[in-house]
Protein backbone atom coordinates (compact mmCIF):
# COMPACT_ATOMS: atom_id res chain seq x y z
CA UNK A 1 0.00 0.00 0.00
CA UNK A 2 2.93 2.36 0.53
CA UNK A 3 3.80 2.01 -3.13
CA UNK A 4 0.26 2.90 -4.19
CA UNK A 5 0.02 5.86 -1.82
CA UNK A 6 3.43 7.10 -2.90
CA UNK A 7 2.53 6.89 -6.58
CA UNK A 8 -0.71 8.83 -6.19
CA UNK A 9 0.93 11.60 -4.16
CA UNK A 10 4.16 11.84 -6.15
CA UNK A 11 2.81 14.05 -9.00
CA UNK A 12 2.22 16.86 -6.49
CA UNK A 13 5.78 16.98 -5.19
CA UNK A 14 8.27 19.58 -6.33
CA UNK A 15 7.54 22.71 -8.33
CA UNK A 16 4.18 22.46 -10.08
CA UNK A 17 5.02 25.36 -12.38
CA UNK A 18 7.99 23.60 -13.95
CA UNK A 19 6.18 20.26 -14.11
CA UNK A 20 2.47 20.75 -14.61
CA UNK A 21 2.29 23.86 -16.79
CA UNK A 22 4.48 22.45 -19.61
CA UNK A 23 2.93 19.02 -19.07
CA UNK A 24 -0.62 20.25 -19.52
CA UNK A 25 0.37 22.18 -22.64
CA UNK A 26 2.01 19.06 -24.06
CA UNK A 27 -1.10 16.96 -23.42
CA UNK A 28 -3.26 19.59 -25.13
CA UNK A 29 -0.96 19.40 -28.16
CA UNK A 30 -0.57 15.62 -27.90
CA UNK A 31 -0.92 14.87 -31.65
CA UNK A 32 2.11 17.09 -32.29
CA UNK A 33 4.07 16.69 -29.05
CA UNK A 34 3.58 13.02 -28.22
CA UNK A 35 7.31 12.30 -28.53
CA UNK A 36 8.35 14.95 -25.96
CA UNK A 37 5.53 13.78 -23.68
CA UNK A 38 6.72 10.17 -23.81
CA UNK A 39 10.29 11.35 -23.35
CA UNK A 40 9.25 13.24 -20.24
CA UNK A 41 7.49 10.12 -18.95
CA UNK A 42 10.82 8.28 -19.18
CA UNK A 43 12.59 11.16 -17.44
CA UNK A 44 9.98 11.04 -14.67
CA UNK A 45 10.46 7.30 -14.32
CA UNK A 46 14.22 7.82 -14.11
CA UNK A 47 13.79 10.40 -11.34
CA UNK A 48 11.47 8.11 -9.39
CA UNK A 49 13.93 5.22 -9.60
CA UNK A 50 16.29 6.93 -7.17
CA UNK A 51 16.14 6.03 -3.49
CA UNK A 52 14.48 8.04 -2.11
CA UNK A 53 12.56 9.01 -5.26
CA UNK A 54 13.21 12.48 -6.57
CA UNK A 55 10.33 14.85 -7.31
CA UNK A 56 8.93 14.95 -10.85
CA UNK A 57 11.66 16.60 -12.90
CA UNK A 58 11.25 20.02 -14.49
CA UNK A 59 10.71 20.04 -18.23
CA UNK A 60 13.90 20.38 -20.26
CA UNK A 61 13.71 19.70 -23.98
CA UNK A 62 16.95 17.94 -24.80
CA UNK A 63 18.25 15.44 -27.35
CA UNK A 64 17.98 12.71 -24.73
CA UNK A 65 14.34 13.51 -23.96
CA UNK A 66 13.46 13.48 -27.65
CA UNK A 67 15.40 10.26 -28.22
CA UNK A 68 13.72 8.59 -25.24
CA UNK A 69 10.34 9.74 -26.51
CA UNK A 70 11.01 8.43 -30.00
CA UNK A 71 12.01 4.95 -28.85
CA UNK A 72 9.12 4.78 -26.40
CA UNK A 73 6.68 5.77 -29.14
CA UNK A 74 8.04 2.90 -31.25
CA UNK A 75 7.31 0.51 -28.38
CA UNK A 76 3.77 1.86 -28.00
CA UNK A 77 3.11 1.54 -31.74
CA UNK A 78 4.42 -2.02 -31.83
CA UNK A 79 2.24 -2.91 -28.86
CA UNK A 80 -0.89 -1.44 -30.42
CA UNK A 81 -0.27 -2.52 -34.02
CA UNK A 82 -1.43 -6.17 -33.89
CA UNK A 83 -4.70 -5.16 -32.27
CA UNK A 84 -5.21 -2.26 -34.66
CA UNK A 85 -4.75 -4.65 -37.59
CA UNK A 86 -7.30 -7.03 -36.07
CA UNK A 87 -9.90 -4.31 -35.46
CA UNK A 88 -11.50 -4.11 -38.91
CA UNK A 89 -11.63 -7.88 -39.57
CA UNK A 90 -13.18 -8.44 -36.16
CA UNK A 91 -15.71 -5.66 -36.76
CA UNK A 92 -16.68 -7.26 -40.07
CA UNK A 93 -17.14 -10.62 -38.34
CA UNK A 94 -19.33 -9.00 -35.69
CA UNK A 95 -21.40 -6.89 -38.08
CA UNK A 96 -24.39 -9.23 -38.12
CA UNK A 97 -24.35 -9.69 -34.36
CA UNK A 98 -23.96 -5.97 -33.73
CA UNK A 99 -26.61 -5.01 -36.30
CA UNK A 100 -24.32 -2.94 -38.45
CA UNK A 101 -22.12 0.07 -37.89
CA UNK A 102 -20.93 1.81 -35.80
CA UNK A 103 -21.80 -0.81 -33.20
CA UNK A 104 -19.64 -3.48 -34.82
CA UNK A 105 -16.50 -1.37 -34.47
CA UNK A 106 -17.40 -0.33 -30.94
CA UNK A 107 -17.86 -3.94 -29.85
CA UNK A 108 -14.69 -5.00 -31.66
CA UNK A 109 -12.77 -2.23 -29.92
CA UNK A 110 -14.07 -3.32 -26.52
CA UNK A 111 -13.23 -6.96 -27.24
CA UNK A 112 -9.65 -6.08 -28.21
CA UNK A 113 -9.12 -3.57 -25.40
CA UNK A 114 -8.76 -6.23 -22.70
CA UNK A 115 -6.02 -8.33 -24.34
CA UNK A 116 -4.19 -5.17 -25.46
CA UNK A 117 -4.32 -3.79 -21.93
CA UNK A 118 -2.98 -7.04 -20.53
CA UNK A 119 -0.11 -7.14 -23.03
CA UNK A 120 0.69 -3.49 -22.32
CA UNK A 121 0.77 -4.05 -18.56
CA UNK A 122 2.94 -7.15 -18.90
CA UNK A 123 5.52 -5.52 -21.17
CA UNK A 124 5.58 -1.73 -20.95
CA UNK A 125 6.15 -1.09 -17.20
CA UNK A 126 9.22 -3.32 -16.91
CA UNK A 127 10.52 -2.28 -20.32
CA UNK A 128 10.26 1.45 -19.66
CA UNK A 129 11.70 1.10 -16.15
CA UNK A 130 14.71 -0.79 -17.51
CA UNK A 131 15.13 1.73 -20.34
CA UNK A 132 14.93 4.66 -17.93
CA UNK A 133 17.68 3.11 -15.82
CA UNK A 134 20.01 2.06 -18.64
CA UNK A 135 19.27 4.45 -21.49
CA UNK A 136 19.65 1.50 -23.86
CA UNK A 137 16.71 1.31 -26.33
CA UNK A 138 17.17 -2.45 -26.59
CA UNK A 139 15.71 -2.76 -23.10
CA UNK A 140 12.41 -1.43 -24.43
CA UNK A 141 12.04 -4.34 -26.81
CA UNK A 142 13.30 -7.14 -24.57
CA UNK A 143 9.95 -8.83 -24.05
CA UNK A 144 11.50 -11.88 -22.41
CA UNK A 145 13.21 -9.73 -19.79
CA UNK A 146 9.93 -7.93 -19.08
CA UNK A 147 8.08 -11.20 -18.59
CA UNK A 148 10.89 -12.55 -16.42
CA UNK A 149 10.57 -9.43 -14.29
CA UNK A 150 6.86 -10.08 -13.81
CA UNK A 151 7.53 -13.66 -12.74
CA UNK A 152 10.43 -12.68 -10.50
CA UNK A 153 8.48 -10.14 -8.45
CA UNK A 154 4.84 -10.66 -9.25
CA UNK A 155 3.59 -8.84 -6.15
CA UNK A 156 5.39 -5.58 -6.97
CA UNK A 157 4.26 -5.76 -10.59
CA UNK A 158 0.69 -6.46 -9.52
CA UNK A 159 0.55 -3.46 -7.20
CA UNK A 160 2.27 -1.24 -9.77
CA UNK A 161 -0.18 -2.30 -12.47
CA UNK A 162 -3.10 -1.66 -10.14
CA UNK A 163 -1.79 1.85 -9.45
CA UNK A 164 -1.49 2.54 -13.18
CA UNK A 165 -4.97 1.28 -14.02
CA UNK A 166 -6.49 3.23 -11.14
CA UNK A 167 -4.64 6.41 -12.14
CA UNK A 168 -5.92 6.19 -15.71
CA UNK A 169 -9.43 5.54 -14.41
CA UNK A 170 -9.12 8.68 -12.29
CA UNK A 171 -7.79 10.56 -15.30
CA UNK A 172 -10.78 9.59 -17.40
CA UNK A 173 -13.13 10.36 -14.51
CA UNK A 174 -11.74 13.89 -14.47
CA UNK A 175 -13.79 14.57 -17.61
CA UNK A 176 -17.08 14.61 -15.77
CA UNK A 177 -16.91 13.55 -12.15
CA UNK A 178 -14.28 16.03 -11.02
CA UNK A 179 -15.13 18.74 -13.54
CA UNK A 180 -11.48 19.56 -14.23
CA UNK A 181 -11.17 18.12 -17.73
CA UNK A 182 -9.28 15.21 -19.18
CA UNK A 183 -6.02 17.11 -19.80
CA UNK A 184 -4.86 17.30 -16.16
CA UNK A 185 -6.24 13.81 -15.62
CA UNK A 186 -4.07 12.38 -18.40
CA UNK A 187 -0.93 14.12 -17.18
CA UNK A 188 -1.62 12.99 -13.62
CA UNK A 189 -2.01 9.41 -14.83
CA UNK A 190 1.29 9.63 -16.71
CA UNK A 191 3.14 10.77 -13.58
CA UNK A 192 1.52 8.11 -11.39
CA UNK A 193 2.39 5.46 -13.98
CA UNK A 194 5.99 6.68 -14.11
CA UNK A 195 6.36 6.40 -10.34
CA UNK A 196 4.68 2.99 -10.24
CA UNK A 197 6.88 1.67 -13.06
CA UNK A 198 9.98 2.96 -11.29
CA UNK A 199 9.26 0.62 -8.38
CA UNK A 200 10.09 -2.26 -10.72
CA UNK A 201 13.65 -1.02 -11.18
CA UNK A 202 14.31 1.19 -8.18
CA UNK A 203 17.77 1.57 -6.71
CA UNK A 204 18.16 0.07 -3.26
CA UNK A 205 15.28 -1.41 -1.21
CA UNK A 206 11.88 -1.24 -2.83
CA UNK A 207 8.93 0.32 -1.02
CA UNK A 208 6.61 -2.05 0.74
CA UNK A 209 3.60 -3.23 -1.23
CA UNK A 210 1.61 -3.54 1.99
PDB file of C-alpha atoms in Angstrom:
ATOM      1  CA  UNK A   1       0.000   0.000   0.000  1.00  0.00           C
ATOM      2  CA  UNK A   2       2.934   2.358   0.532  1.00  0.00           C
ATOM      3  CA  UNK A   3       3.802   2.011  -3.132  1.00  0.00           C
ATOM      4  CA  UNK A   4       0.261   2.899  -4.187  1.00  0.00           C
ATOM      5  CA  UNK A   5       0.018   5.857  -1.815  1.00  0.00           C
ATOM      6  CA  UNK A   6       3.427   7.103  -2.900  1.00  0.00           C
ATOM      7  CA  UNK A   7       2.526   6.887  -6.581  1.00  0.00           C
ATOM      8  CA  UNK A   8      -0.709   8.835  -6.186  1.00  0.00           C
ATOM      9  CA  UNK A   9       0.929  11.598  -4.163  1.00  0.00           C
ATOM     10  CA  UNK A  10       4.160  11.842  -6.154  1.00  0.00           C
ATOM     11  CA  UNK A  11       2.811  14.046  -9.004  1.00  0.00           C
ATOM     12  CA  UNK A  12       2.225  16.861  -6.492  1.00  0.00           C
ATOM     13  CA  UNK A  13       5.783  16.976  -5.189  1.00  0.00           C
ATOM     14  CA  UNK A  14       8.275  19.580  -6.328  1.00  0.00           C
ATOM     15  CA  UNK A  15       7.539  22.706  -8.329  1.00  0.00           C
ATOM     16  CA  UNK A  16       4.182  22.458 -10.078  1.00  0.00           C
ATOM     17  CA  UNK A  17       5.018  25.364 -12.382  1.00  0.00           C
ATOM     18  CA  UNK A  18       7.993  23.602 -13.952  1.00  0.00           C
ATOM     19  CA  UNK A  19       6.182  20.262 -14.111  1.00  0.00           C
ATOM     20  CA  UNK A  20       2.467  20.754 -14.606  1.00  0.00           C
ATOM     21  CA  UNK A  21       2.294  23.861 -16.795  1.00  0.00           C
ATOM     22  CA  UNK A  22       4.476  22.447 -19.606  1.00  0.00           C
ATOM     23  CA  UNK A  23       2.928  19.021 -19.068  1.00  0.00           C
ATOM     24  CA  UNK A  24      -0.624  20.247 -19.522  1.00  0.00           C
ATOM     25  CA  UNK A  25       0.368  22.177 -22.637  1.00  0.00           C
ATOM     26  CA  UNK A  26       2.007  19.061 -24.064  1.00  0.00           C
ATOM     27  CA  UNK A  27      -1.099  16.958 -23.421  1.00  0.00           C
ATOM     28  CA  UNK A  28      -3.260  19.592 -25.130  1.00  0.00           C
ATOM     29  CA  UNK A  29      -0.959  19.396 -28.159  1.00  0.00           C
ATOM     30  CA  UNK A  30      -0.575  15.620 -27.905  1.00  0.00           C
ATOM     31  CA  UNK A  31      -0.924  14.872 -31.653  1.00  0.00           C
ATOM     32  CA  UNK A  32       2.109  17.086 -32.286  1.00  0.00           C
ATOM     33  CA  UNK A  33       4.074  16.692 -29.054  1.00  0.00           C
ATOM     34  CA  UNK A  34       3.579  13.021 -28.222  1.00  0.00           C
ATOM     35  CA  UNK A  35       7.314  12.304 -28.530  1.00  0.00           C
ATOM     36  CA  UNK A  36       8.348  14.955 -25.965  1.00  0.00           C
ATOM     37  CA  UNK A  37       5.534  13.777 -23.684  1.00  0.00           C
ATOM     38  CA  UNK A  38       6.720  10.174 -23.809  1.00  0.00           C
ATOM     39  CA  UNK A  39      10.290  11.353 -23.346  1.00  0.00           C
ATOM     40  CA  UNK A  40       9.247  13.239 -20.244  1.00  0.00           C
ATOM     41  CA  UNK A  41       7.489  10.121 -18.951  1.00  0.00           C
ATOM     42  CA  UNK A  42      10.816   8.285 -19.181  1.00  0.00           C
ATOM     43  CA  UNK A  43      12.591  11.165 -17.435  1.00  0.00           C
ATOM     44  CA  UNK A  44       9.977  11.044 -14.675  1.00  0.00           C
ATOM     45  CA  UNK A  45      10.456   7.297 -14.319  1.00  0.00           C
ATOM     46  CA  UNK A  46      14.216   7.818 -14.109  1.00  0.00           C
ATOM     47  CA  UNK A  47      13.787  10.399 -11.343  1.00  0.00           C
ATOM     48  CA  UNK A  48      11.467   8.111  -9.394  1.00  0.00           C
ATOM     49  CA  UNK A  49      13.933   5.218  -9.601  1.00  0.00           C
ATOM     50  CA  UNK A  50      16.285   6.934  -7.174  1.00  0.00           C
ATOM     51  CA  UNK A  51      16.140   6.034  -3.493  1.00  0.00           C
ATOM     52  CA  UNK A  52      14.482   8.045  -2.108  1.00  0.00           C
ATOM     53  CA  UNK A  53      12.560   9.009  -5.256  1.00  0.00           C
ATOM     54  CA  UNK A  54      13.208  12.484  -6.571  1.00  0.00           C
ATOM     55  CA  UNK A  55      10.334  14.846  -7.307  1.00  0.00           C
ATOM     56  CA  UNK A  56       8.926  14.950 -10.848  1.00  0.00           C
ATOM     57  CA  UNK A  57      11.660  16.604 -12.903  1.00  0.00           C
ATOM     58  CA  UNK A  58      11.248  20.024 -14.493  1.00  0.00           C
ATOM     59  CA  UNK A  59      10.713  20.044 -18.231  1.00  0.00           C
ATOM     60  CA  UNK A  60      13.895  20.379 -20.259  1.00  0.00           C
ATOM     61  CA  UNK A  61      13.707  19.705 -23.979  1.00  0.00           C
ATOM     62  CA  UNK A  62      16.949  17.938 -24.803  1.00  0.00           C
ATOM     63  CA  UNK A  63      18.253  15.442 -27.351  1.00  0.00           C
ATOM     64  CA  UNK A  64      17.978  12.706 -24.728  1.00  0.00           C
ATOM     65  CA  UNK A  65      14.343  13.514 -23.955  1.00  0.00           C
ATOM     66  CA  UNK A  66      13.458  13.475 -27.648  1.00  0.00           C
ATOM     67  CA  UNK A  67      15.396  10.262 -28.219  1.00  0.00           C
ATOM     68  CA  UNK A  68      13.721   8.594 -25.236  1.00  0.00           C
ATOM     69  CA  UNK A  69      10.339   9.735 -26.513  1.00  0.00           C
ATOM     70  CA  UNK A  70      11.006   8.429 -30.000  1.00  0.00           C
ATOM     71  CA  UNK A  71      12.010   4.954 -28.854  1.00  0.00           C
ATOM     72  CA  UNK A  72       9.122   4.777 -26.397  1.00  0.00           C
ATOM     73  CA  UNK A  73       6.683   5.766 -29.140  1.00  0.00           C
ATOM     74  CA  UNK A  74       8.035   2.901 -31.251  1.00  0.00           C
ATOM     75  CA  UNK A  75       7.307   0.507 -28.382  1.00  0.00           C
ATOM     76  CA  UNK A  76       3.770   1.856 -28.004  1.00  0.00           C
ATOM     77  CA  UNK A  77       3.107   1.545 -31.742  1.00  0.00           C
ATOM     78  CA  UNK A  78       4.423  -2.021 -31.828  1.00  0.00           C
ATOM     79  CA  UNK A  79       2.238  -2.907 -28.858  1.00  0.00           C
ATOM     80  CA  UNK A  80      -0.892  -1.437 -30.418  1.00  0.00           C
ATOM     81  CA  UNK A  81      -0.267  -2.517 -34.022  1.00  0.00           C
ATOM     82  CA  UNK A  82      -1.435  -6.174 -33.891  1.00  0.00           C
ATOM     83  CA  UNK A  83      -4.705  -5.163 -32.265  1.00  0.00           C
ATOM     84  CA  UNK A  84      -5.208  -2.260 -34.662  1.00  0.00           C
ATOM     85  CA  UNK A  85      -4.750  -4.651 -37.587  1.00  0.00           C
ATOM     86  CA  UNK A  86      -7.295  -7.033 -36.066  1.00  0.00           C
ATOM     87  CA  UNK A  87      -9.900  -4.312 -35.460  1.00  0.00           C
ATOM     88  CA  UNK A  88     -11.502  -4.112 -38.908  1.00  0.00           C
ATOM     89  CA  UNK A  89     -11.633  -7.881 -39.574  1.00  0.00           C
ATOM     90  CA  UNK A  90     -13.180  -8.445 -36.160  1.00  0.00           C
ATOM     91  CA  UNK A  91     -15.710  -5.662 -36.755  1.00  0.00           C
ATOM     92  CA  UNK A  92     -16.684  -7.261 -40.068  1.00  0.00           C
ATOM     93  CA  UNK A  93     -17.144 -10.615 -38.336  1.00  0.00           C
ATOM     94  CA  UNK A  94     -19.329  -8.996 -35.688  1.00  0.00           C
ATOM     95  CA  UNK A  95     -21.395  -6.892 -38.082  1.00  0.00           C
ATOM     96  CA  UNK A  96     -24.394  -9.226 -38.123  1.00  0.00           C
ATOM     97  CA  UNK A  97     -24.349  -9.694 -34.364  1.00  0.00           C
ATOM     98  CA  UNK A  98     -23.959  -5.967 -33.732  1.00  0.00           C
ATOM     99  CA  UNK A  99     -26.611  -5.011 -36.296  1.00  0.00           C
ATOM    100  CA  UNK A 100     -24.321  -2.938 -38.453  1.00  0.00           C
ATOM    101  CA  UNK A 101     -22.120   0.072 -37.889  1.00  0.00           C
ATOM    102  CA  UNK A 102     -20.932   1.806 -35.801  1.00  0.00           C
ATOM    103  CA  UNK A 103     -21.797  -0.813 -33.196  1.00  0.00           C
ATOM    104  CA  UNK A 104     -19.642  -3.485 -34.816  1.00  0.00           C
ATOM    105  CA  UNK A 105     -16.500  -1.373 -34.475  1.00  0.00           C
ATOM    106  CA  UNK A 106     -17.403  -0.326 -30.940  1.00  0.00           C
ATOM    107  CA  UNK A 107     -17.858  -3.939 -29.851  1.00  0.00           C
ATOM    108  CA  UNK A 108     -14.686  -5.003 -31.658  1.00  0.00           C
ATOM    109  CA  UNK A 109     -12.765  -2.233 -29.915  1.00  0.00           C
ATOM    110  CA  UNK A 110     -14.069  -3.319 -26.525  1.00  0.00           C
ATOM    111  CA  UNK A 111     -13.229  -6.958 -27.241  1.00  0.00           C
ATOM    112  CA  UNK A 112      -9.654  -6.077 -28.210  1.00  0.00           C
ATOM    113  CA  UNK A 113      -9.121  -3.573 -25.399  1.00  0.00           C
ATOM    114  CA  UNK A 114      -8.762  -6.231 -22.704  1.00  0.00           C
ATOM    115  CA  UNK A 115      -6.016  -8.331 -24.344  1.00  0.00           C
ATOM    116  CA  UNK A 116      -4.194  -5.170 -25.458  1.00  0.00           C
ATOM    117  CA  UNK A 117      -4.322  -3.791 -21.928  1.00  0.00           C
ATOM    118  CA  UNK A 118      -2.980  -7.044 -20.528  1.00  0.00           C
ATOM    119  CA  UNK A 119      -0.113  -7.138 -23.028  1.00  0.00           C
ATOM    120  CA  UNK A 120       0.693  -3.491 -22.323  1.00  0.00           C
ATOM    121  CA  UNK A 121       0.772  -4.054 -18.562  1.00  0.00           C
ATOM    122  CA  UNK A 122       2.937  -7.147 -18.902  1.00  0.00           C
ATOM    123  CA  UNK A 123       5.521  -5.521 -21.166  1.00  0.00           C
ATOM    124  CA  UNK A 124       5.579  -1.733 -20.954  1.00  0.00           C
ATOM    125  CA  UNK A 125       6.151  -1.089 -17.204  1.00  0.00           C
ATOM    126  CA  UNK A 126       9.219  -3.320 -16.913  1.00  0.00           C
ATOM    127  CA  UNK A 127      10.520  -2.277 -20.324  1.00  0.00           C
ATOM    128  CA  UNK A 128      10.261   1.449 -19.660  1.00  0.00           C
ATOM    129  CA  UNK A 129      11.705   1.095 -16.155  1.00  0.00           C
ATOM    130  CA  UNK A 130      14.714  -0.793 -17.513  1.00  0.00           C
ATOM    131  CA  UNK A 131      15.133   1.728 -20.336  1.00  0.00           C
ATOM    132  CA  UNK A 132      14.931   4.661 -17.930  1.00  0.00           C
ATOM    133  CA  UNK A 133      17.683   3.112 -15.821  1.00  0.00           C
ATOM    134  CA  UNK A 134      20.008   2.056 -18.638  1.00  0.00           C
ATOM    135  CA  UNK A 135      19.273   4.454 -21.486  1.00  0.00           C
ATOM    136  CA  UNK A 136      19.645   1.504 -23.859  1.00  0.00           C
ATOM    137  CA  UNK A 137      16.708   1.312 -26.330  1.00  0.00           C
ATOM    138  CA  UNK A 138      17.171  -2.448 -26.593  1.00  0.00           C
ATOM    139  CA  UNK A 139      15.713  -2.764 -23.100  1.00  0.00           C
ATOM    140  CA  UNK A 140      12.411  -1.430 -24.425  1.00  0.00           C
ATOM    141  CA  UNK A 141      12.037  -4.337 -26.809  1.00  0.00           C
ATOM    142  CA  UNK A 142      13.298  -7.141 -24.568  1.00  0.00           C
ATOM    143  CA  UNK A 143       9.946  -8.827 -24.046  1.00  0.00           C
ATOM    144  CA  UNK A 144      11.501 -11.875 -22.407  1.00  0.00           C
ATOM    145  CA  UNK A 145      13.207  -9.733 -19.790  1.00  0.00           C
ATOM    146  CA  UNK A 146       9.932  -7.930 -19.079  1.00  0.00           C
ATOM    147  CA  UNK A 147       8.076 -11.202 -18.586  1.00  0.00           C
ATOM    148  CA  UNK A 148      10.889 -12.550 -16.415  1.00  0.00           C
ATOM    149  CA  UNK A 149      10.570  -9.433 -14.294  1.00  0.00           C
ATOM    150  CA  UNK A 150       6.865 -10.076 -13.807  1.00  0.00           C
ATOM    151  CA  UNK A 151       7.528 -13.665 -12.741  1.00  0.00           C
ATOM    152  CA  UNK A 152      10.432 -12.685 -10.500  1.00  0.00           C
ATOM    153  CA  UNK A 153       8.484 -10.140  -8.451  1.00  0.00           C
ATOM    154  CA  UNK A 154       4.837 -10.656  -9.249  1.00  0.00           C
ATOM    155  CA  UNK A 155       3.594  -8.836  -6.152  1.00  0.00           C
ATOM    156  CA  UNK A 156       5.392  -5.583  -6.966  1.00  0.00           C
ATOM    157  CA  UNK A 157       4.261  -5.761 -10.590  1.00  0.00           C
ATOM    158  CA  UNK A 158       0.687  -6.464  -9.525  1.00  0.00           C
ATOM    159  CA  UNK A 159       0.550  -3.458  -7.195  1.00  0.00           C
ATOM    160  CA  UNK A 160       2.273  -1.239  -9.768  1.00  0.00           C
ATOM    161  CA  UNK A 161      -0.177  -2.304 -12.470  1.00  0.00           C
ATOM    162  CA  UNK A 162      -3.102  -1.658 -10.136  1.00  0.00           C
ATOM    163  CA  UNK A 163      -1.794   1.846  -9.449  1.00  0.00           C
ATOM    164  CA  UNK A 164      -1.488   2.541 -13.181  1.00  0.00           C
ATOM    165  CA  UNK A 165      -4.965   1.277 -14.022  1.00  0.00           C
ATOM    166  CA  UNK A 166      -6.490   3.234 -11.142  1.00  0.00           C
ATOM    167  CA  UNK A 167      -4.635   6.406 -12.138  1.00  0.00           C
ATOM    168  CA  UNK A 168      -5.922   6.194 -15.705  1.00  0.00           C
ATOM    169  CA  UNK A 169      -9.434   5.542 -14.413  1.00  0.00           C
ATOM    170  CA  UNK A 170      -9.123   8.678 -12.290  1.00  0.00           C
ATOM    171  CA  UNK A 171      -7.791  10.563 -15.297  1.00  0.00           C
ATOM    172  CA  UNK A 172     -10.784   9.586 -17.405  1.00  0.00           C
ATOM    173  CA  UNK A 173     -13.133  10.360 -14.512  1.00  0.00           C
ATOM    174  CA  UNK A 174     -11.744  13.892 -14.471  1.00  0.00           C
ATOM    175  CA  UNK A 175     -13.789  14.571 -17.612  1.00  0.00           C
ATOM    176  CA  UNK A 176     -17.084  14.613 -15.766  1.00  0.00           C
ATOM    177  CA  UNK A 177     -16.914  13.554 -12.152  1.00  0.00           C
ATOM    178  CA  UNK A 178     -14.279  16.026 -11.021  1.00  0.00           C
ATOM    179  CA  UNK A 179     -15.132  18.738 -13.544  1.00  0.00           C
ATOM    180  CA  UNK A 180     -11.484  19.559 -14.232  1.00  0.00           C
ATOM    181  CA  UNK A 181     -11.174  18.117 -17.727  1.00  0.00           C
ATOM    182  CA  UNK A 182      -9.276  15.210 -19.181  1.00  0.00           C
ATOM    183  CA  UNK A 183      -6.020  17.109 -19.802  1.00  0.00           C
ATOM    184  CA  UNK A 184      -4.859  17.301 -16.157  1.00  0.00           C
ATOM    185  CA  UNK A 185      -6.235  13.809 -15.619  1.00  0.00           C
ATOM    186  CA  UNK A 186      -4.072  12.377 -18.396  1.00  0.00           C
ATOM    187  CA  UNK A 187      -0.929  14.123 -17.175  1.00  0.00           C
ATOM    188  CA  UNK A 188      -1.619  12.994 -13.617  1.00  0.00           C
ATOM    189  CA  UNK A 189      -2.013   9.405 -14.829  1.00  0.00           C
ATOM    190  CA  UNK A 190       1.294   9.633 -16.715  1.00  0.00           C
ATOM    191  CA  UNK A 191       3.136  10.766 -13.584  1.00  0.00           C
ATOM    192  CA  UNK A 192       1.519   8.108 -11.392  1.00  0.00           C
ATOM    193  CA  UNK A 193       2.391   5.458 -13.977  1.00  0.00           C
ATOM    194  CA  UNK A 194       5.992   6.676 -14.111  1.00  0.00           C
ATOM    195  CA  UNK A 195       6.358   6.401 -10.339  1.00  0.00           C
ATOM    196  CA  UNK A 196       4.682   2.989 -10.241  1.00  0.00           C
ATOM    197  CA  UNK A 197       6.877   1.668 -13.064  1.00  0.00           C
ATOM    198  CA  UNK A 198       9.980   2.956 -11.291  1.00  0.00           C
ATOM    199  CA  UNK A 199       9.257   0.619  -8.379  1.00  0.00           C
ATOM    200  CA  UNK A 200      10.089  -2.261 -10.720  1.00  0.00           C
ATOM    201  CA  UNK A 201      13.655  -1.018 -11.181  1.00  0.00           C
ATOM    202  CA  UNK A 202      14.306   1.194  -8.180  1.00  0.00           C
ATOM    203  CA  UNK A 203      17.770   1.573  -6.709  1.00  0.00           C
ATOM    204  CA  UNK A 204      18.155   0.066  -3.257  1.00  0.00           C
ATOM    205  CA  UNK A 205      15.279  -1.407  -1.210  1.00  0.00           C
ATOM    206  CA  UNK A 206      11.877  -1.239  -2.828  1.00  0.00           C
ATOM    207  CA  UNK A 207       8.929   0.321  -1.024  1.00  0.00           C
ATOM    208  CA  UNK A 208       6.610  -2.046   0.744  1.00  0.00           C
ATOM    209  CA  UNK A 209       3.598  -3.231  -1.226  1.00  0.00           C
ATOM    210  CA  UNK A 210       1.610  -3.542   1.994  1.00  0.00           C
TER     211      UNK A 210
END
